[in-house]
mmCIF file of C-alpha atoms in Angstrom:
data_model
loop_
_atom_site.group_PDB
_atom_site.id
_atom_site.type_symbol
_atom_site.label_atom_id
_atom_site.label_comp_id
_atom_site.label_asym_id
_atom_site.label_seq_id
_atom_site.Cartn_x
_atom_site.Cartn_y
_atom_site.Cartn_z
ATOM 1 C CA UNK A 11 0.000 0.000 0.000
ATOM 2 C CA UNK A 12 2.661 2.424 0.512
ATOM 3 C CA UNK A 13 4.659 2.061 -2.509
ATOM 4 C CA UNK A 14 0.965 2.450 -4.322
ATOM 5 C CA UNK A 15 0.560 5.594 -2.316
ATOM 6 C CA UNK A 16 4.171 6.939 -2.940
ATOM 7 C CA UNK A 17 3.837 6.474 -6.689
ATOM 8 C CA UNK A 18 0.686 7.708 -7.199
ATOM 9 C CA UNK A 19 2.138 11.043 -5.143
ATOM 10 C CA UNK A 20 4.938 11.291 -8.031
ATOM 11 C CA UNK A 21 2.306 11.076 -10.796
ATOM 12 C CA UNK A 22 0.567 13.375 -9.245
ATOM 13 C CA UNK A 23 3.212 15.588 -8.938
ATOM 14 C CA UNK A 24 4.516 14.744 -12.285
ATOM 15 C CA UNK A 25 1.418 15.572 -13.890
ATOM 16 C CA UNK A 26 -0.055 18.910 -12.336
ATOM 17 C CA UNK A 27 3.707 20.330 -13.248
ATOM 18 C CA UNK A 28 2.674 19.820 -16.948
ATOM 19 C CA UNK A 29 -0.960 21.180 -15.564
ATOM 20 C CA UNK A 30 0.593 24.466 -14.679
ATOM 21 C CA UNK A 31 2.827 25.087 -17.515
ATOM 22 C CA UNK A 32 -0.472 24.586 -19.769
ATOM 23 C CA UNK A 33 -1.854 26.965 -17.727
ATOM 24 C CA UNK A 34 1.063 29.155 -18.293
ATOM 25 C CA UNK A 35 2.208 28.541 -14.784
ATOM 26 C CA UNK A 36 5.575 27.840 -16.032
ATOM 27 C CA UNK A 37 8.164 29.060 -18.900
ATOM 28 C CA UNK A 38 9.355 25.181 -20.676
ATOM 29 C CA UNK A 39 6.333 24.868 -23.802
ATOM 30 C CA UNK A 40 4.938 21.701 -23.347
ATOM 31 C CA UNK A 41 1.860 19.868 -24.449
ATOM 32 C CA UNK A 42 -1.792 21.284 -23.471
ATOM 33 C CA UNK A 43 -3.094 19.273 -20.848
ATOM 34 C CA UNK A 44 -6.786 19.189 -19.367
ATOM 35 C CA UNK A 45 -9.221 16.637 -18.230
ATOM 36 C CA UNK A 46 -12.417 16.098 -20.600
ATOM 37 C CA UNK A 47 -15.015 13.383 -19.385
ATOM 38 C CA UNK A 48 -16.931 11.383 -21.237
ATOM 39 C CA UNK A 49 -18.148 13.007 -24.224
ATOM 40 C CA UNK A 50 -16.380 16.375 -24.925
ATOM 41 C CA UNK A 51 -20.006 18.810 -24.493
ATOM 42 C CA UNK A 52 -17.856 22.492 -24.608
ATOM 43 C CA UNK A 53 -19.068 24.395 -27.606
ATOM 44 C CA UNK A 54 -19.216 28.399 -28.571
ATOM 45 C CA UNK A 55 -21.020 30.702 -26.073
ATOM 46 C CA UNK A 56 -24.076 32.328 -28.246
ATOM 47 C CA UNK A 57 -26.139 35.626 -27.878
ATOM 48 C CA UNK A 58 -29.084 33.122 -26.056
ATOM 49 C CA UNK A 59 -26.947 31.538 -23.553
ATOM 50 C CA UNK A 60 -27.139 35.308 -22.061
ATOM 51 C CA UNK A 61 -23.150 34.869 -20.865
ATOM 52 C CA UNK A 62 -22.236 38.526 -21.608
ATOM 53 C CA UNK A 63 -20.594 39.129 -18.512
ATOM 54 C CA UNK A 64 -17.922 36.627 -19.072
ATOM 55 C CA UNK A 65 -14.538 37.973 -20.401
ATOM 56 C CA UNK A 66 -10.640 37.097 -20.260
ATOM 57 C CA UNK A 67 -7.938 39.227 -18.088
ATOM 58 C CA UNK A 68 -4.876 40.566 -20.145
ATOM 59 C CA UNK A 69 -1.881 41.986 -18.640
ATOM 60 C CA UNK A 70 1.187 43.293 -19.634
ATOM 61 C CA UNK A 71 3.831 40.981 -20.964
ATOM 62 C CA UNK A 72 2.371 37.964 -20.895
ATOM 63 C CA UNK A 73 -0.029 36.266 -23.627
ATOM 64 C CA UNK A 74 -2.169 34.478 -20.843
ATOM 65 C CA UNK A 75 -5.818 35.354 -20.902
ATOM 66 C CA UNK A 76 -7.401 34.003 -17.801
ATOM 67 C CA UNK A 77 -11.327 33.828 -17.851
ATOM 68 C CA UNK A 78 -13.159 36.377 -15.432
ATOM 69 C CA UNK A 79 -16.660 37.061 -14.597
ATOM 70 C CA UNK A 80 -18.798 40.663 -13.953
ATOM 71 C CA UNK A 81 -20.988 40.245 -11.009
ATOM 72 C CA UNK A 82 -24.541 41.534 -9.376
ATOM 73 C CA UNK A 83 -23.938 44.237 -6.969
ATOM 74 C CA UNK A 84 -26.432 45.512 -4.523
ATOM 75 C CA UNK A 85 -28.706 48.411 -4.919
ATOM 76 C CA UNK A 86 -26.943 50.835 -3.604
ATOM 77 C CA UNK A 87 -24.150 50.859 -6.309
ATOM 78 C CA UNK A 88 -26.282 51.438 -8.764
ATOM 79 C CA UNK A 89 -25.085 55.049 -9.362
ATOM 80 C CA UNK A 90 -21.352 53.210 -9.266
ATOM 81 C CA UNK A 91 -18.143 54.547 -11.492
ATOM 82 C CA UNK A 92 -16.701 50.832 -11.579
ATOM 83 C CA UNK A 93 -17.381 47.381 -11.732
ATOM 84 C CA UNK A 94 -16.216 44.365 -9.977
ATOM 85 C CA UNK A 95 -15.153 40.858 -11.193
ATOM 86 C CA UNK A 96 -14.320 37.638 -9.859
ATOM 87 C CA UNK A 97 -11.462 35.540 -11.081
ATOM 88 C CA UNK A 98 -7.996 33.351 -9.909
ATOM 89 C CA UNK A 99 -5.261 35.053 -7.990
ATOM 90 C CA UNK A 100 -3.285 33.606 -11.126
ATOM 91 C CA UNK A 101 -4.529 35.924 -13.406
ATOM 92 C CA UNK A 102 -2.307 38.071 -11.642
ATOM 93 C CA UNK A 103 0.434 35.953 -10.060
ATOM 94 C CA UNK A 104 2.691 34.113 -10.777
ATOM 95 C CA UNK A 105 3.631 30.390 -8.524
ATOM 96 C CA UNK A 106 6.566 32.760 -6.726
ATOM 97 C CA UNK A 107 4.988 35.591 -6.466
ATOM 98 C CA UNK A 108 5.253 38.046 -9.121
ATOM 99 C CA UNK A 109 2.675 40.496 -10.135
ATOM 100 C CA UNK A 110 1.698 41.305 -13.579
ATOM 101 C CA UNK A 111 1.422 44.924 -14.543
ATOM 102 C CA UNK A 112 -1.039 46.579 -16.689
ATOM 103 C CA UNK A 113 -3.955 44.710 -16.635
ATOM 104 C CA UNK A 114 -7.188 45.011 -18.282
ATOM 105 C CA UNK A 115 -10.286 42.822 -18.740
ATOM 106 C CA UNK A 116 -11.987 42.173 -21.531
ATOM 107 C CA UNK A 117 -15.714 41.677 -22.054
ATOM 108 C CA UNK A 118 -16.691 38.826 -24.153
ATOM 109 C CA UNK A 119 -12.997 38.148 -25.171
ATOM 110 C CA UNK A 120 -13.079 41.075 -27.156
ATOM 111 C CA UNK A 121 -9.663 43.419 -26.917
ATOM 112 C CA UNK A 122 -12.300 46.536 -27.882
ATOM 113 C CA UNK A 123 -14.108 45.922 -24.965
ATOM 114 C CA UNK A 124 -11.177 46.552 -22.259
ATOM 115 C CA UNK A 125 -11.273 47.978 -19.030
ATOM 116 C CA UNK A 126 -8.390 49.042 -16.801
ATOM 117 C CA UNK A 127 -8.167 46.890 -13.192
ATOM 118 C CA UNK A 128 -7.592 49.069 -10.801
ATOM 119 C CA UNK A 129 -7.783 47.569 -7.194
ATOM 120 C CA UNK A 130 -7.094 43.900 -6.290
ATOM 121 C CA UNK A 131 -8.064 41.609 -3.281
ATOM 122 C CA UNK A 132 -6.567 38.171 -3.772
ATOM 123 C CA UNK A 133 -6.733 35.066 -1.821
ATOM 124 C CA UNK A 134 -3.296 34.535 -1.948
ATOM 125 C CA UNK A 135 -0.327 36.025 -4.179
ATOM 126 C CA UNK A 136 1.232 32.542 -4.515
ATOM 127 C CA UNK A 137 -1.208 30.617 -6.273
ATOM 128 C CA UNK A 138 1.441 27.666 -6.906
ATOM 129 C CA UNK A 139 1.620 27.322 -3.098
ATOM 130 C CA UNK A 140 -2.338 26.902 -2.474
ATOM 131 C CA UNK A 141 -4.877 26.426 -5.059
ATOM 132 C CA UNK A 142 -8.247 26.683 -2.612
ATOM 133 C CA UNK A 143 -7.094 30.327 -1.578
ATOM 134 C CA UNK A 144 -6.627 30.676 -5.763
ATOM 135 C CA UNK A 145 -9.454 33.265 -6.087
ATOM 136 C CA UNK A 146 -9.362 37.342 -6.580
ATOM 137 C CA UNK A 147 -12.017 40.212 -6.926
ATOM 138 C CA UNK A 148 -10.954 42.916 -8.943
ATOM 139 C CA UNK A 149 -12.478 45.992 -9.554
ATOM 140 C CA UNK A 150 -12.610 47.980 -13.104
ATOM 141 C CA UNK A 151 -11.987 51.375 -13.344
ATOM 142 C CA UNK A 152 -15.224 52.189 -15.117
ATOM 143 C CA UNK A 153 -18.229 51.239 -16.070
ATOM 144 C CA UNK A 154 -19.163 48.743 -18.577
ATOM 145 C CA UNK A 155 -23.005 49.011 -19.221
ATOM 146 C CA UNK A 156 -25.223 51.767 -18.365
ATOM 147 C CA UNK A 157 -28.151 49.915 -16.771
ATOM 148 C CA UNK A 158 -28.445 46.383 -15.330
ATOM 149 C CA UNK A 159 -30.666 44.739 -12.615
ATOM 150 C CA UNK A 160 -28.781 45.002 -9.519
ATOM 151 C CA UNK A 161 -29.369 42.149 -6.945
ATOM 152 C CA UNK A 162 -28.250 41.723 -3.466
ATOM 153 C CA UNK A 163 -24.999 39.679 -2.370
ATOM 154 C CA UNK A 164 -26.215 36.272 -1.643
ATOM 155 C CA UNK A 165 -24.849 35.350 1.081
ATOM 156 C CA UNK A 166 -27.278 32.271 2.583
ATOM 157 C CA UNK A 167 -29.786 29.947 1.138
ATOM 158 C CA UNK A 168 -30.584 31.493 -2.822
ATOM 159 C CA UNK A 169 -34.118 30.027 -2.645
ATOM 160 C CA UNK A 170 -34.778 32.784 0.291
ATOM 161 C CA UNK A 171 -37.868 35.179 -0.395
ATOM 162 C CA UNK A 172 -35.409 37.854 -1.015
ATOM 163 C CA UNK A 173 -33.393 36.194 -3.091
ATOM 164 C CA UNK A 174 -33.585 38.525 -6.757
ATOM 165 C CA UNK A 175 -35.256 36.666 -9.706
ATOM 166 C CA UNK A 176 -33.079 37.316 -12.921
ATOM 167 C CA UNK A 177 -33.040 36.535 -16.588
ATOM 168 C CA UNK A 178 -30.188 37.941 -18.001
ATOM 169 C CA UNK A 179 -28.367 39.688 -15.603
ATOM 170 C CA UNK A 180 -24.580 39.387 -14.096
ATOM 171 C CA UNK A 181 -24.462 36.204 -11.437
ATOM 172 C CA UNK A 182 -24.915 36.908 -8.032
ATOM 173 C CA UNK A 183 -21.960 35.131 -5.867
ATOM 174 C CA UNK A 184 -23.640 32.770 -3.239
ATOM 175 C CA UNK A 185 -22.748 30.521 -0.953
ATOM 176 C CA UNK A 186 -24.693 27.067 -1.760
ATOM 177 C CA UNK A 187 -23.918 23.805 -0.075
ATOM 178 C CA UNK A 188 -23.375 20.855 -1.924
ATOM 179 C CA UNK A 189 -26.932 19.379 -0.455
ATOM 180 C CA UNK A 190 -28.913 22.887 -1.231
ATOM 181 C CA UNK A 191 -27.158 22.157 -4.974
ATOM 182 C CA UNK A 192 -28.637 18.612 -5.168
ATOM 183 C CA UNK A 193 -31.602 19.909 -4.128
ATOM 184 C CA UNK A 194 -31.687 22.696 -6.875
ATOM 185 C CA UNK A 195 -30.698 20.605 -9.575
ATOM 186 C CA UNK A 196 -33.632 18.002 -8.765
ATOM 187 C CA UNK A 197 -36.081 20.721 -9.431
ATOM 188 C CA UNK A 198 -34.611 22.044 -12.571
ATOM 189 C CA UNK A 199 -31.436 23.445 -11.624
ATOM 190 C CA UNK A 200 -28.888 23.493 -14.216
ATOM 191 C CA UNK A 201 -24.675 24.053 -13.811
ATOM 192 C CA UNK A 202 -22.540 25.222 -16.224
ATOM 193 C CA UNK A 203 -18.944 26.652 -16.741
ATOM 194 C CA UNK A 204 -17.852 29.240 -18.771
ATOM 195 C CA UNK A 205 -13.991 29.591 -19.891
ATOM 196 C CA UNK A 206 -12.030 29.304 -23.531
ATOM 197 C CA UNK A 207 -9.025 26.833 -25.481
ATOM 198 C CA UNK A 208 -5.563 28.135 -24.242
ATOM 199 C CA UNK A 209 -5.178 31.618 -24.592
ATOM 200 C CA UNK A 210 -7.913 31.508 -27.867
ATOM 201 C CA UNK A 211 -11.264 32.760 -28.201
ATOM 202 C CA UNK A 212 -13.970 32.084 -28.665
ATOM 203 C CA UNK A 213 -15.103 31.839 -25.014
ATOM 204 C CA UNK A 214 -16.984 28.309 -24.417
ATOM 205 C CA UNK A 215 -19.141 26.807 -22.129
ATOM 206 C CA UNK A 216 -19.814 23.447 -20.618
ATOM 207 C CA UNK A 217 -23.068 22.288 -19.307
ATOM 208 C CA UNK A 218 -25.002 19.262 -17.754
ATOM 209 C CA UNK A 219 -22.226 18.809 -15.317
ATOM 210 C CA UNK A 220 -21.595 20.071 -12.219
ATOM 211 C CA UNK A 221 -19.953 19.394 -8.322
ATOM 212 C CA UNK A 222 -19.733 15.926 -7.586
ATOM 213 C CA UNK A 223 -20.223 14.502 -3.725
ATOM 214 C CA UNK A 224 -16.563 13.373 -2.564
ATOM 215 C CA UNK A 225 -16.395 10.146 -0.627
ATOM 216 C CA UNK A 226 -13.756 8.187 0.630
ATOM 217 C CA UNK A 227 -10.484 8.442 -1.162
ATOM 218 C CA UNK A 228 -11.060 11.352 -2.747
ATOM 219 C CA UNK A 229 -9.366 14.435 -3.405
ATOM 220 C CA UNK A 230 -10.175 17.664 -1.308
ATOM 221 C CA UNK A 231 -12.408 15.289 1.187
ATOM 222 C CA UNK A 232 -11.522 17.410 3.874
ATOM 223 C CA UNK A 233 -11.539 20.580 2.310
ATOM 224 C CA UNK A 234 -14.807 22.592 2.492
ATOM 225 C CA UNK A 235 -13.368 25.637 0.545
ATOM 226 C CA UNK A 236 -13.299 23.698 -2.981
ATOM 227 C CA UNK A 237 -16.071 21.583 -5.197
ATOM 228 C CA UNK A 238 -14.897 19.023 -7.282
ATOM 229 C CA UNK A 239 -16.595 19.056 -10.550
ATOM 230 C CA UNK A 240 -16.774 17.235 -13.960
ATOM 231 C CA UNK A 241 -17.338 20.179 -16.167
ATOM 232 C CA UNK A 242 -14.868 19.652 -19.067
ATOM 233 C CA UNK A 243 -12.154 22.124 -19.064
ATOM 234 C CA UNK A 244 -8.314 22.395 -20.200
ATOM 235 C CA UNK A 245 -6.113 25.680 -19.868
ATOM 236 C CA UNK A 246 -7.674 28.589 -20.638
ATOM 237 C CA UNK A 247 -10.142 27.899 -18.197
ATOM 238 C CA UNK A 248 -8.644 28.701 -15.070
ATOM 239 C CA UNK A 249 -11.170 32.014 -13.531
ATOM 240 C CA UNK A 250 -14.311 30.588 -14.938
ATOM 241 C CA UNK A 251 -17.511 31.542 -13.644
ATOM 242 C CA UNK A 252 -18.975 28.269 -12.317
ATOM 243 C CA UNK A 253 -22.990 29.074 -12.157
ATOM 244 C CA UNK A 254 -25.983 27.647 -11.006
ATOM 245 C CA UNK A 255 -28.918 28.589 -13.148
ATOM 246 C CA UNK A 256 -32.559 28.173 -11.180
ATOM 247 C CA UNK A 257 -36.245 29.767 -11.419
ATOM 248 C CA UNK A 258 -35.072 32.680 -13.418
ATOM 249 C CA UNK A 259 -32.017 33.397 -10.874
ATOM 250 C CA UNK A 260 -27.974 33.198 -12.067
ATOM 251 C CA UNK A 261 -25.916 32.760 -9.219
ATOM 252 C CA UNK A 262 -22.034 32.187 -9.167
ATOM 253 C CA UNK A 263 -21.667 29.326 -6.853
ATOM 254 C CA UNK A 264 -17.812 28.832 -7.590
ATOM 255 C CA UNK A 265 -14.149 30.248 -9.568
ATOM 256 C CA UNK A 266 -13.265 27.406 -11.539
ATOM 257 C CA UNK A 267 -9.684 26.824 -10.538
ATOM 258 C CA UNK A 268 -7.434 23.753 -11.899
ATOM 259 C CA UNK A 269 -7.623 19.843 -12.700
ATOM 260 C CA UNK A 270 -5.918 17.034 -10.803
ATOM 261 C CA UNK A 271 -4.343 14.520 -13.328
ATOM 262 C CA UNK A 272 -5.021 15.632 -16.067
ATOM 263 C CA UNK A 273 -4.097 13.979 -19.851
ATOM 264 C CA UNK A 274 -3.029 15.096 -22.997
ATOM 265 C CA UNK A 275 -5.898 16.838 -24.261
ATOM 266 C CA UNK A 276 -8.314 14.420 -25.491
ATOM 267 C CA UNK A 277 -11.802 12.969 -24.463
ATOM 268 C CA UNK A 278 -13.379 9.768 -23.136
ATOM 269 C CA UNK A 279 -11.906 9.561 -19.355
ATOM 270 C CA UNK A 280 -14.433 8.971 -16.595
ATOM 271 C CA UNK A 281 -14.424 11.465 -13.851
ATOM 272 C CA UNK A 282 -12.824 9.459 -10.735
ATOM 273 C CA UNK A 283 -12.688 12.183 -7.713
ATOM 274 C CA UNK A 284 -9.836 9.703 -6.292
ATOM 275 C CA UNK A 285 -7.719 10.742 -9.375
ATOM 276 C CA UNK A 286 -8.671 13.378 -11.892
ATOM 277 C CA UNK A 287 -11.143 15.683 -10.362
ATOM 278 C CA UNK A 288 -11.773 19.109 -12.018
ATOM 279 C CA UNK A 289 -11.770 21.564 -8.748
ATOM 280 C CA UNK A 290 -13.585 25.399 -8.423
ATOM 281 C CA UNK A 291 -13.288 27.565 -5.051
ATOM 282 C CA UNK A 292 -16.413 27.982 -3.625
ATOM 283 C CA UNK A 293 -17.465 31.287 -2.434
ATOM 284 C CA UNK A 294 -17.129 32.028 0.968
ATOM 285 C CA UNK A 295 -17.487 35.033 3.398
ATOM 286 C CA UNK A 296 -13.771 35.830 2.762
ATOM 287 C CA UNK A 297 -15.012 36.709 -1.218
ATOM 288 C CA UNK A 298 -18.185 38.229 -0.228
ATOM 289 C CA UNK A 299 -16.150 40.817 2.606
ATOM 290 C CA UNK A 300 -13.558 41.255 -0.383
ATOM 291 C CA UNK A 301 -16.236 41.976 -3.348
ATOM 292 C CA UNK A 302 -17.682 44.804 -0.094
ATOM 293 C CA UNK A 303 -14.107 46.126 0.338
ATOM 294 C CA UNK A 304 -13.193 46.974 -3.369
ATOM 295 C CA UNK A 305 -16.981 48.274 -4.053
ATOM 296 C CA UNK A 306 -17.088 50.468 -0.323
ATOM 297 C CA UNK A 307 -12.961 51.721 -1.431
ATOM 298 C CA UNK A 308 -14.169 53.130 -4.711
ATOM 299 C CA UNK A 309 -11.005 56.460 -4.339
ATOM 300 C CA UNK A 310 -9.408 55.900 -7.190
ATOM 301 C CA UNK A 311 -9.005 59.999 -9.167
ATOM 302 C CA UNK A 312 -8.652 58.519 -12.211
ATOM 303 C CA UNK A 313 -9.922 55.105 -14.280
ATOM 304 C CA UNK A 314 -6.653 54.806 -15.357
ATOM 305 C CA UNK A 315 -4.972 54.376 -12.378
ATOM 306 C CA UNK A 316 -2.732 51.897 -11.911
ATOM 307 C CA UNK A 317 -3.874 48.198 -10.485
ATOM 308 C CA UNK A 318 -3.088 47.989 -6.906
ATOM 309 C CA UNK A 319 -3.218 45.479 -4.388
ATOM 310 C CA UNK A 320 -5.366 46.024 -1.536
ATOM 311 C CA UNK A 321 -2.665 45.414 1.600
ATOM 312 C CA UNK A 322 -4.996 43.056 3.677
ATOM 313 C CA UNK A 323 -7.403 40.669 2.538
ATOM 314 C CA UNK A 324 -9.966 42.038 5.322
ATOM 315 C CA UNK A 325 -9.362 45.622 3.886
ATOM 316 C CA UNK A 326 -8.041 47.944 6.495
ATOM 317 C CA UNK A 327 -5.754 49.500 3.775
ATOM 318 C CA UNK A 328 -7.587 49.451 0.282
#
């Protein structure tokens, strides 16, 4: 048993260091890895699918294009000068720590829809050291609509009474237990993820998948802060709005973050959460305080200013 155990370790190992360097994690070119179950069900986001607040994050001196999401703010920002999005820390950072300058994100994918980032709350600024603190809310330096429905943070049980009912509009982030999302999806609930190819447009989603219960054996058992999920995914991915669609609401239940074991890009492998499990970071309390911080520390003069990182997670210094 313990010379299984050791060697699965080393593939492990072996196998998310060719994870991050498809990611873009690392410098050596290598092969594009990602994990794919089943049947391969991504295809090309359309006008209907009502995914407009989806986009990529671009920075300075580096092709990478991580996937990012607009959210639902409450009603009192609705006279706002900004916007805020939720995405990984690596969109950012680097494993060791480096910060990218100059970033911008881009609605839809599209380079003419760019906004300057201009404040920064991340999780943690080495993402290569802990994947379930991965996450980041960012705020834009202007706005990019001029009206939207504006929901409340949803911070308990989304089937509340004052919960908002939505069509079309940005997610809300919400905190939904794996049970409430059983629950949900038994009464017409659907999942789906929204990300791209690489560092290629056009953005893509995945649907009729979702978080998977973890049992015995399986990865992130113990840890409450991530879901493991089956949506199909490779680089390019990484920041993806995971969302819940249900009765009319869209909430974003989770930042799709990286794959365990994952192949040489192809399609057929079951999902096995003792070996290949796709993962997303769940929102928690931490993300709702941050996404509060960023919207309350709105003092930037200009919407150019330059991105910033806000010097404690809880905000004192923003």
């Amino acid at each position: 048993m313990g010379a299984y155990t050791d060697g699965r370790r080393r593939l492990t190992r072996y196998l998310h260091r060719f994870t991050l360097a498809g990611l873009g994690l690392m410098s050596t070119p290598v092969l594009t890895f990602g994990n794919v179950f089943e049947t391969d069900d991504r295809r090309p986001v359309t006008k209907e699918d009502q995914l407009d607040f989806v986009g990529v994050i671009a920075c300075q001196n580096t092709g990478r294009l991580p996937t990012a999401s607009l959210i639902a703010l409450p009603d009192r920002y609705r006279e706002r000068t900004f916007e805020i999005l939720l995405t990984v820390a690596h969109a950012f950072y680097t494993p060791q720590g480096k910060m990218w300058n100059d970033c911008h994100f881009q609605k839809e994918g599209e380079p003419t829809k760019a906004a300057p980032i201009t404040g920064l709350i991340v999780g943690t600024t080495t993402p290569g050291q802990g994947w379930s603190e991965d996450w980041a809310v960012a705020r834009i330096g202007t706005r990019m609509t001029d009206h939207e429905p504006t929901p409340q943070l949803t911070s308990s049980h989304p089937n509340l009474p004052h919960a908002p009912r939505l069509s079309s509009a940005r997610p809300s982030p919400a905190i939904v237990r794996f049970e409430e999302l059983m629950a949900m999806r038994r009464t017409g609930g659907t999942v789906l993820l929204v990300g791209h190819n690489g560092e290629q447009m056009p953005l893509l989603l995945s649907s009729d998948c979702g978080p998977r219960r973890k049992t015995s054996g399986h990865y992130n058992l113990q840890d409450n802060r991530v879901f493991n999920h089956d949506c199909d995914m490779m680089a390019g991915w990484s920041g993806g709005p995971l969302l819940l669609r249900h009765q009319g609401k869209t909430l974003l239940i989770g930042i799709n973050a990286t794959e365990y074991n994952s192949v040489v890009h192809q399609q057929g492998w079951p999902f096995d959460g003792r070996f290949n499990p796709n993962t997303a970071i769940r929102i928690n309390q931490e993300i709702l305080k941050a996404i509060e911080t960023l919207a309350d520390n709105d003092n930037q003069p200009t919407p150019q200013a330059p991105l910033r990182l806000c010097e404690s997670r809880n905000g004192t210094t923003c």
